[in-house]
Amino acid sequence: MSQTVATQNSAASLTGLLVPLADRTLLLPNVAVAELIPYRAPQTSDGAPDWFLGQIAWRDLRLPLLSFEAASGGQAQIASGARVAVINALGGRPKVKFLALLVQGIPRSFKVASDLPAADVELAPLELGAARVGDEVVRIPDLAGLEQLLADAGLI
C-alpha cells in the first residue's frame, strides 16, 4: 500500500518546463535545465551545420549553442527576447556536461499530470512525442539525440 501512495505522489509532483521556441513549444523536465541566461552572440566557426550556432561562454566553460528548430528541419531564428537554456547533457560523455539551446522567451513551470493527453501530430526529427497542454501542442524533444547530433558532427 505504501508503494502505491509513493507512486501517486511522485506522478503528482512531476514538474516540467514549457520552453518557447520560434515555431513550437518544448516540454522538458525541469531538472533538464541547469540555468536560463541572456542570449549572447556565440563564437562561430566556418563550415558548421546551420543548427550549430557556435560556442558560448558559461561559468568558465565553452558550450555548443544549438537551434532546435534548425536541427529538426526548420530555421534558426534569433528574435528580441531570445535567451539560452543551459541543458544538462545526458550522453555520459566525460567532457560534456552541458549543452546550450536557443530559446525565445522565458520558460514557464508546468505541473505534468500522469494523464497528460497525447497529441496526434506529425513529429519532426528529434521529437519523441507531443502532448496537449490546454489548446497548445507541446513537443517532447530527444535531448540525447540532440547531443548525439553534436557528437556525429564532431562538435563535442
mmCIF file of N, CA and C in Angstrom, residues 17-127:
data_model
loop_
_atom_site.group_PDB
_atom_site.id
_atom_site.type_symbol
_atom_site.label_atom_id
_atom_site.label_comp_id
_atom_site.label_asym_id
_atom_site.label_seq_id
_atom_site.Cartn_x
_atom_site.Cartn_y
_atom_site.Cartn_z
ATOM 1 N N LEU A 17 8.945 22.118 -17.719
ATOM 2 C CA LEU A 17 9.090 23.485 -18.201
ATOM 3 C C LEU A 17 8.567 23.547 -19.626
ATOM 4 N N LEU A 18 7.726 24.520 -19.888
ATOM 5 C CA LEU A 18 7.276 24.795 -21.245
ATOM 6 C C LEU A 18 8.247 25.828 -21.814
ATOM 7 N N VAL A 19 9.035 25.396 -22.775
ATOM 8 C CA VAL A 19 10.133 26.196 -23.304
ATOM 9 C C VAL A 19 9.731 26.723 -24.683
ATOM 10 N N PRO A 20 9.573 28.045 -24.814
ATOM 11 C CA PRO A 20 9.141 28.602 -26.099
ATOM 12 C C PRO A 20 10.281 28.684 -27.106
ATOM 13 N N LEU A 21 10.025 28.170 -28.301
ATOM 14 C CA LEU A 21 10.940 28.329 -29.423
ATOM 15 C C LEU A 21 10.240 29.217 -30.444
ATOM 16 N N ALA A 22 10.876 29.466 -31.563
ATOM 17 C CA ALA A 22 10.283 30.334 -32.579
ATOM 18 C C ALA A 22 9.042 29.697 -33.209
ATOM 19 N N ASP A 23 9.057 28.381 -33.387
ATOM 20 C CA ASP A 23 7.968 27.734 -34.122
ATOM 21 C C ASP A 23 7.255 26.625 -33.352
ATOM 22 N N ARG A 24 7.595 26.433 -32.098
ATOM 23 C CA ARG A 24 6.969 25.380 -31.285
ATOM 24 C C ARG A 24 7.324 25.603 -29.825
ATOM 25 N N THR A 25 6.692 24.838 -28.969
ATOM 26 C CA THR A 25 6.997 24.864 -27.540
ATOM 27 C C THR A 25 7.445 23.471 -27.140
ATOM 28 N N LEU A 26 8.560 23.406 -26.421
ATOM 29 C CA LEU A 26 9.073 22.127 -25.933
ATOM 30 C C LEU A 26 8.628 21.920 -24.496
ATOM 31 N N LEU A 27 8.409 20.672 -24.130
ATOM 32 C CA LEU A 27 8.137 20.288 -22.751
ATOM 33 C C LEU A 27 9.340 19.499 -22.262
ATOM 34 N N LEU A 28 10.036 20.073 -21.265
ATOM 35 C CA LEU A 28 11.221 19.446 -20.695
ATOM 36 C C LEU A 28 11.007 19.196 -19.216
ATOM 37 N N PRO A 29 11.623 18.158 -18.673
ATOM 38 C CA PRO A 29 11.617 18.038 -17.213
ATOM 39 C C PRO A 29 12.402 19.221 -16.647
ATOM 40 N N ASN A 30 11.944 19.792 -15.543
ATOM 41 C CA ASN A 30 12.634 20.976 -15.026
ATOM 42 C C ASN A 30 14.077 20.677 -14.641
ATOM 43 N N VAL A 31 14.402 19.446 -14.310
ATOM 44 C CA VAL A 31 15.775 19.095 -13.950
ATOM 45 C C VAL A 31 16.708 19.047 -15.166
ATOM 46 N N ALA A 32 16.149 19.088 -16.374
ATOM 47 C CA ALA A 32 16.981 19.087 -17.574
ATOM 48 C C ALA A 32 17.661 20.439 -17.785
ATOM 49 N N VAL A 33 17.069 21.499 -17.248
ATOM 50 C CA VAL A 33 17.591 22.842 -17.458
ATOM 51 C C VAL A 33 18.410 23.263 -16.241
ATOM 52 N N ALA A 34 19.703 23.505 -16.478
ATOM 53 C CA ALA A 34 20.592 23.930 -15.398
ATOM 54 C C ALA A 34 20.427 25.413 -15.105
ATOM 55 N N GLU A 35 20.249 26.216 -16.152
ATOM 56 C CA GLU A 35 20.139 27.660 -15.964
ATOM 57 C C GLU A 35 19.611 28.299 -17.236
ATOM 58 N N LEU A 36 18.947 29.430 -17.084
ATOM 59 C CA LEU A 36 18.500 30.244 -18.211
ATOM 60 C C LEU A 36 19.325 31.522 -18.169
ATOM 61 N N ILE A 37 19.994 31.843 -19.291
ATOM 62 C CA ILE A 37 20.860 33.016 -19.326
ATOM 63 C C ILE A 37 20.460 33.907 -20.505
ATOM 64 N N PRO A 38 20.835 35.179 -20.450
ATOM 65 C CA PRO A 38 20.554 36.057 -21.595
ATOM 66 C C PRO A 38 21.290 35.567 -22.840
ATOM 67 N N TYR A 39 20.691 35.824 -23.996
ATOM 68 C CA TYR A 39 21.354 35.470 -25.250
ATOM 69 C C TYR A 39 22.595 36.337 -25.414
ATOM 70 N N ARG A 40 23.643 35.727 -25.868
ATOM 71 C CA ARG A 40 24.860 36.447 -26.242
ATOM 72 C C ARG A 40 25.354 35.841 -27.551
ATOM 73 N N ALA A 41 25.920 36.679 -28.378
ATOM 74 C CA ALA A 41 26.395 36.203 -29.679
ATOM 75 C C ALA A 41 27.467 35.137 -29.475
ATOM 76 N N PRO A 42 27.299 33.994 -30.125
ATOM 77 C CA PRO A 42 28.280 32.916 -29.971
ATOM 78 C C PRO A 42 29.512 33.150 -30.833
ATOM 79 N N GLN A 43 30.576 32.451 -30.476
ATOM 80 C CA GLN A 43 31.777 32.428 -31.310
ATOM 81 C C GLN A 43 31.515 31.390 -32.393
ATOM 82 N N THR A 44 31.453 31.838 -33.622
ATOM 83 C CA THR A 44 31.078 30.954 -34.729
ATOM 84 C C THR A 44 32.316 30.349 -35.382
ATOM 85 N N SER A 45 32.060 29.308 -36.168
ATOM 86 C CA SER A 45 33.136 28.680 -36.934
ATOM 87 C C SER A 45 32.625 28.366 -38.330
ATOM 88 N N ASP A 46 33.502 28.510 -39.308
ATOM 89 C CA ASP A 46 33.131 28.266 -40.701
ATOM 90 C C ASP A 46 32.851 26.787 -40.937
ATOM 91 N N GLY A 47 31.917 26.523 -41.830
ATOM 92 C CA GLY A 47 31.625 25.155 -42.241
ATOM 93 C C GLY A 47 30.788 24.351 -41.268
ATOM 94 N N ALA A 48 30.259 24.991 -40.236
ATOM 95 C CA ALA A 48 29.437 24.277 -39.250
ATOM 96 C C ALA A 48 28.021 24.093 -39.799
ATOM 97 N N PRO A 49 27.313 23.074 -39.340
ATOM 98 C CA PRO A 49 25.916 22.891 -39.757
ATOM 99 C C PRO A 49 25.075 24.097 -39.345
ATOM 100 N N ASP A 50 23.980 24.345 -40.053
ATOM 101 C CA ASP A 50 23.155 25.524 -39.764
ATOM 102 C C ASP A 50 22.506 25.481 -38.376
ATOM 103 N N TRP A 51 22.352 24.314 -37.796
ATOM 104 C CA TRP A 51 21.750 24.198 -36.466
ATOM 105 C C TRP A 51 22.751 24.489 -35.355
ATOM 106 N N PHE A 52 24.041 24.489 -35.686
ATOM 107 C CA PHE A 52 25.084 24.803 -34.710
ATOM 108 C C PHE A 52 25.387 26.286 -34.808
ATOM 109 N N LEU A 53 25.016 27.041 -33.786
ATOM 110 C CA LEU A 53 25.150 28.491 -33.828
ATOM 111 C C LEU A 53 26.515 28.976 -33.363
ATOM 112 N N GLY A 54 27.287 28.096 -32.736
ATOM 113 C CA GLY A 54 28.622 28.445 -32.273
ATOM 114 C C GLY A 54 28.819 28.044 -30.822
ATOM 115 N N GLN A 55 29.845 28.611 -30.205
ATOM 116 C CA GLN A 55 30.173 28.322 -28.807
ATOM 117 C C GLN A 55 29.898 29.563 -27.967
ATOM 118 N N ILE A 56 29.357 29.355 -26.771
ATOM 119 C CA ILE A 56 29.173 30.467 -25.836
ATOM 120 C C ILE A 56 29.912 30.159 -24.540
ATOM 121 N N ALA A 57 30.277 31.209 -23.849
ATOM 122 C CA ALA A 57 30.948 31.059 -22.558
ATOM 123 C C ALA A 57 29.883 31.010 -21.460
ATOM 124 N N TRP A 58 30.080 30.086 -20.532
ATOM 125 C CA TRP A 58 29.196 29.970 -19.374
ATOM 126 C C TRP A 58 29.993 29.350 -18.240
ATOM 127 N N ARG A 59 30.103 30.059 -17.142
ATOM 128 C CA ARG A 59 30.789 29.559 -15.944
ATOM 129 C C ARG A 59 32.141 28.915 -16.258
ATOM 130 N N ASP A 60 32.975 29.610 -16.932
ATOM 131 C CA ASP A 60 34.321 29.133 -17.295
ATOM 132 C C ASP A 60 34.309 27.910 -18.214
ATOM 133 N N LEU A 61 33.199 27.668 -18.891
ATOM 134 C CA LEU A 61 33.104 26.579 -19.866
ATOM 135 C C LEU A 61 32.754 27.163 -21.231
ATOM 136 N N ARG A 62 33.034 26.407 -22.271
ATOM 137 C CA ARG A 62 32.585 26.740 -23.631
ATOM 138 C C ARG A 62 31.519 25.716 -23.987
ATOM 139 N N LEU A 63 30.306 26.195 -24.261
ATOM 140 C CA LEU A 63 29.192 25.302 -24.562
ATOM 141 C C LEU A 63 28.762 25.440 -26.012
ATOM 142 N N PRO A 64 28.414 24.329 -26.659
ATOM 143 C CA PRO A 64 27.863 24.413 -28.013
ATOM 144 C C PRO A 64 26.440 24.961 -27.943
ATOM 145 N N LEU A 65 26.153 26.000 -28.738
ATOM 146 C CA LEU A 65 24.821 26.598 -28.803
ATOM 147 C C LEU A 65 24.102 26.067 -30.028
ATOM 148 N N LEU A 66 22.920 25.496 -29.807
ATOM 149 C CA LEU A 66 22.153 24.850 -30.876
ATOM 150 C C LEU A 66 20.815 25.520 -31.099
ATOM 151 N N SER A 67 20.340 25.430 -32.304
ATOM 152 C CA SER A 67 18.969 25.799 -32.632
ATOM 153 C C SER A 67 18.190 24.500 -32.813
ATOM 154 N N PHE A 68 17.253 24.229 -31.907
ATOM 155 C CA PHE A 68 16.448 23.015 -32.030
ATOM 156 C C PHE A 68 15.615 23.060 -33.306
ATOM 157 N N GLU A 69 15.101 24.247 -33.641
ATOM 158 C CA GLU A 69 14.285 24.376 -34.858
ATOM 159 C C GLU A 69 15.071 23.938 -36.087
ATOM 160 N N ALA A 70 16.302 24.440 -36.227
ATOM 161 C CA ALA A 70 17.121 24.091 -37.394
ATOM 162 C C ALA A 70 17.532 22.625 -37.355
ATOM 163 N N ALA A 71 17.807 22.092 -36.172
ATOM 164 C CA ALA A 71 18.209 20.684 -36.053
ATOM 165 C C ALA A 71 17.064 19.742 -36.403
ATOM 166 N N SER A 72 15.843 20.228 -36.293
ATOM 167 C CA SER A 72 14.696 19.368 -36.595
ATOM 168 C C SER A 72 13.980 19.801 -37.875
ATOM 169 N N GLY A 73 14.730 20.387 -38.799
ATOM 170 C CA GLY A 73 14.199 20.650 -40.130
ATOM 171 C C GLY A 73 13.668 22.042 -40.359
ATOM 172 N N GLY A 74 13.738 22.943 -39.386
ATOM 173 C CA GLY A 74 13.241 24.306 -39.549
ATOM 174 C C GLY A 74 14.371 25.296 -39.739
ATOM 175 N N GLN A 75 14.103 26.530 -39.355
ATOM 176 C CA GLN A 75 15.067 27.614 -39.493
ATOM 177 C C GLN A 75 15.466 28.150 -38.127
ATOM 178 N N ALA A 76 16.731 28.472 -37.963
ATOM 179 C CA ALA A 76 17.190 29.134 -36.741
ATOM 180 C C ALA A 76 16.723 30.581 -36.781
ATOM 181 N N GLN A 77 16.153 31.041 -35.665
ATOM 182 C CA GLN A 77 15.697 32.427 -35.572
ATOM 183 C C GLN A 77 16.136 33.000 -34.238
ATOM 184 N N ILE A 78 16.714 34.186 -34.296
ATOM 185 C CA ILE A 78 17.123 34.869 -33.079
ATOM 186 C C ILE A 78 16.313 36.154 -33.000
ATOM 187 N N ALA A 79 15.273 36.136 -32.193
ATOM 188 C CA ALA A 79 14.377 37.277 -32.051
ATOM 189 C C ALA A 79 14.752 38.071 -30.810
ATOM 190 N N SER A 80 14.172 39.264 -30.700
ATOM 191 C CA SER A 80 14.392 40.019 -29.466
ATOM 192 C C SER A 80 13.767 39.213 -28.329
ATOM 193 N N GLY A 81 14.383 39.217 -27.211
ATOM 194 C CA GLY A 81 13.906 38.404 -26.094
ATOM 195 C C GLY A 81 14.455 36.993 -26.100
ATOM 196 N N ALA A 82 15.350 36.701 -27.060
ATOM 197 C CA ALA A 82 15.946 35.356 -27.105
ATOM 198 C C ALA A 82 16.803 35.140 -25.863
ATOM 199 N N ARG A 83 16.829 33.913 -25.426
ATOM 200 C CA ARG A 83 17.626 33.521 -24.269
ATOM 201 C C ARG A 83 18.307 32.197 -24.599
ATOM 202 N N VAL A 84 19.120 31.753 -23.664
ATOM 203 C CA VAL A 84 19.817 30.482 -23.826
ATOM 204 C C VAL A 84 19.485 29.612 -22.620
ATOM 205 N N ALA A 85 18.999 28.418 -22.892
ATOM 206 C CA ALA A 85 18.770 27.437 -21.830
ATOM 207 C C ALA A 85 19.993 26.526 -21.789
ATOM 208 N N VAL A 86 20.634 26.480 -20.642
ATOM 209 C CA VAL A 86 21.757 25.570 -20.452
ATOM 210 C C VAL A 86 21.158 24.237 -20.021
ATOM 211 N N ILE A 87 21.386 23.220 -20.829
ATOM 212 C CA ILE A 87 20.773 21.904 -20.647
ATOM 213 C C ILE A 87 21.809 20.933 -20.089
ATOM 214 N N ASN A 88 21.415 20.139 -19.113
ATOM 215 C CA ASN A 88 22.280 19.071 -18.605
ATOM 216 C C ASN A 88 22.428 18.000 -19.675
ATOM 217 N N ALA A 89 23.654 17.643 -20.002
ATOM 218 C CA ALA A 89 23.909 16.612 -21.005
ATOM 219 C C ALA A 89 23.536 15.242 -20.440
ATOM 220 N N LEU A 90 23.045 14.373 -21.318
ATOM 221 C CA LEU A 90 22.567 13.057 -20.897
ATOM 222 C C LEU A 90 23.409 11.906 -21.417
ATOM 223 N N GLY A 91 24.333 12.185 -22.322
ATOM 224 C CA GLY A 91 25.030 11.121 -23.046
ATOM 225 C C GLY A 91 26.117 10.398 -22.295
ATOM 226 N N GLY A 92 26.479 10.851 -21.110
ATOM 227 C CA GLY A 92 27.513 10.167 -20.343
ATOM 228 C C GLY A 92 28.926 10.405 -20.844
ATOM 229 N N ARG A 93 29.107 11.404 -21.698
ATOM 230 C CA ARG A 93 30.464 11.731 -22.161
ATOM 231 C C ARG A 93 31.174 12.493 -21.052
ATOM 232 N N PRO A 94 32.374 12.057 -20.661
ATOM 233 C CA PRO A 94 33.037 12.658 -19.503
ATOM 234 C C PRO A 94 33.325 14.150 -19.638
ATOM 235 N N LYS A 95 33.558 14.643 -20.840
ATOM 236 C CA LYS A 95 33.898 16.056 -21.009
ATOM 237 C C LYS A 95 32.708 16.910 -21.435
ATOM 238 N N VAL A 96 31.527 16.314 -21.562
ATOM 239 C CA VAL A 96 30.349 17.063 -21.987
ATOM 240 C C VAL A 96 29.305 16.981 -20.871
ATOM 241 N N LYS A 97 29.201 18.053 -20.127
ATOM 242 C CA LYS A 97 28.239 18.100 -19.019
ATOM 243 C C LYS A 97 27.011 18.935 -19.352
ATOM 244 N N PHE A 98 27.171 19.909 -20.303
ATOM 245 C CA PHE A 98 26.085 20.835 -20.615
ATOM 246 C C PHE A 98 26.063 21.146 -22.101
ATOM 247 N N LEU A 99 24.885 21.483 -22.592
ATOM 248 C CA LEU A 99 24.665 21.999 -23.938
ATOM 249 C C LEU A 99 23.887 23.295 -23.788
ATOM 250 N N ALA A 100 23.921 24.130 -24.796
ATOM 251 C CA ALA A 100 23.152 25.373 -24.763
ATOM 252 C C ALA A 100 22.132 25.342 -25.898
ATOM 253 N N LEU A 101 20.912 25.723 -25.576
ATOM 254 C CA LEU A 101 19.813 25.685 -26.533
ATOM 255 C C LEU A 101 19.202 27.075 -26.651
ATOM 256 N N LEU A 102 19.100 27.582 -27.875
ATOM 257 C CA LEU A 102 18.488 28.876 -28.115
ATOM 258 C C LEU A 102 16.989 28.772 -27.859
ATOM 259 N N VAL A 103 16.457 29.659 -27.028
ATOM 260 C CA VAL A 103 15.017 29.690 -26.755
ATOM 261 C C VAL A 103 14.516 31.110 -26.971
ATOM 262 N N GLN A 104 13.232 31.234 -27.156
ATOM 263 C CA GLN A 104 12.614 32.536 -27.430
ATOM 264 C C GLN A 104 11.720 32.916 -26.259
ATOM 265 N N GLY A 105 12.273 33.542 -25.281
ATOM 266 C CA GLY A 105 11.476 33.948 -24.136
ATOM 267 C C GLY A 105 11.839 33.156 -22.895
ATOM 268 N N ILE A 106 10.980 33.261 -21.917
ATOM 269 C CA ILE A 106 11.238 32.642 -20.619
ATOM 270 C C ILE A 106 10.369 31.394 -20.463
ATOM 271 N N PRO A 107 10.985 30.244 -20.188
ATOM 272 C CA PRO A 107 10.196 29.030 -19.932
ATOM 273 C C PRO A 107 9.298 29.231 -18.719
ATOM 274 N N ARG A 108 8.180 28.525 -18.731
ATOM 275 C CA ARG A 108 7.286 28.596 -17.573
ATOM 276 C C ARG A 108 7.089 27.206 -17.000
ATOM 277 N N SER A 109 6.939 27.177 -15.699
ATOM 278 C CA SER A 109 6.778 25.922 -14.981
ATOM 279 C C SER A 109 5.397 25.342 -15.257
ATOM 280 N N PHE A 110 5.335 24.010 -15.281
ATOM 281 C CA PHE A 110 4.080 23.326 -15.572
ATOM 282 C C PHE A 110 4.052 22.009 -14.811
ATOM 283 N N LYS A 111 3.008 21.787 -14.033
ATOM 284 C CA LYS A 111 2.829 20.504 -13.337
ATOM 285 C C LYS A 111 2.315 19.486 -14.347
ATOM 286 N N VAL A 112 3.077 18.437 -14.543
ATOM 287 C CA VAL A 112 2.728 17.416 -15.526
ATOM 288 C C VAL A 112 1.930 16.323 -14.832
ATOM 289 N N ALA A 113 0.706 16.157 -15.255
ATOM 290 C CA ALA A 113 -0.157 15.112 -14.712
ATOM 291 C C ALA A 113 0.099 13.801 -15.444
ATOM 292 N N SER A 114 -0.180 12.708 -14.766
ATOM 293 C CA SER A 114 0.040 11.394 -15.385
ATOM 294 C C SER A 114 -0.918 11.147 -16.547
ATOM 295 N N ASP A 115 -1.995 11.912 -16.618
ATOM 296 C CA ASP A 115 -2.971 11.724 -17.699
ATOM 297 C C ASP A 115 -2.861 12.818 -18.768
ATOM 298 N N LEU A 116 -1.676 13.395 -18.940
ATOM 299 C CA LEU A 116 -1.464 14.412 -19.966
ATOM 300 C C LEU A 116 -1.811 13.813 -21.325
ATOM 301 N N PRO A 117 -2.771 14.415 -22.032
ATOM 302 C CA PRO A 117 -3.204 13.806 -23.299
ATOM 303 C C PRO A 117 -2.166 13.946 -24.409
ATOM 304 N N ALA A 118 -1.933 12.856 -25.105
ATOM 305 C CA ALA A 118 -1.030 12.865 -26.249
ATOM 306 C C ALA A 118 -1.683 13.631 -27.388
ATOM 307 N N ALA A 119 -0.871 14.257 -28.205
ATOM 308 C CA ALA A 119 -1.358 14.962 -29.386
ATOM 309 C C ALA A 119 -0.995 14.130 -30.604
ATOM 310 N N ASP A 120 -1.972 13.896 -31.456
ATOM 311 C CA ASP A 120 -1.752 13.116 -32.663
ATOM 312 C C ASP A 120 -1.327 14.066 -33.781
ATOM 313 N N VAL A 121 -0.026 14.380 -33.809
ATOM 314 C CA VAL A 121 0.527 15.282 -34.819
ATOM 315 C C VAL A 121 1.775 14.643 -35.397
ATOM 316 N N GLU A 122 2.152 15.108 -36.559
ATOM 317 C CA GLU A 122 3.385 14.610 -37.166
ATOM 318 C C GLU A 122 4.576 15.151 -36.381
ATOM 319 N N LEU A 123 5.513 14.274 -36.076
ATOM 320 C CA LEU A 123 6.679 14.668 -35.308
ATOM 321 C C LEU A 123 7.836 15.015 -36.242
ATOM 322 N N ALA A 124 8.571 16.025 -35.872
ATOM 323 C CA ALA A 124 9.773 16.420 -36.608
ATOM 324 C C ALA A 124 10.947 15.582 -36.105
ATOM 325 N N PRO A 125 12.054 15.570 -36.840
ATOM 326 C CA PRO A 125 13.240 14.903 -36.307
ATOM 327 C C PRO A 125 13.588 15.483 -34.938
ATOM 328 N N LEU A 126 14.090 14.652 -34.069
ATOM 329 C CA LEU A 126 14.482 14.993 -32.701
ATOM 330 C C LEU A 126 13.302 15.283 -31.783
ATOM 331 N N GLU A 127 12.105 14.888 -32.176
ATOM 332 C CA GLU A 127 10.937 14.963 -31.300
ATOM 333 C C GLU A 127 10.496 13.544 -30.971
#
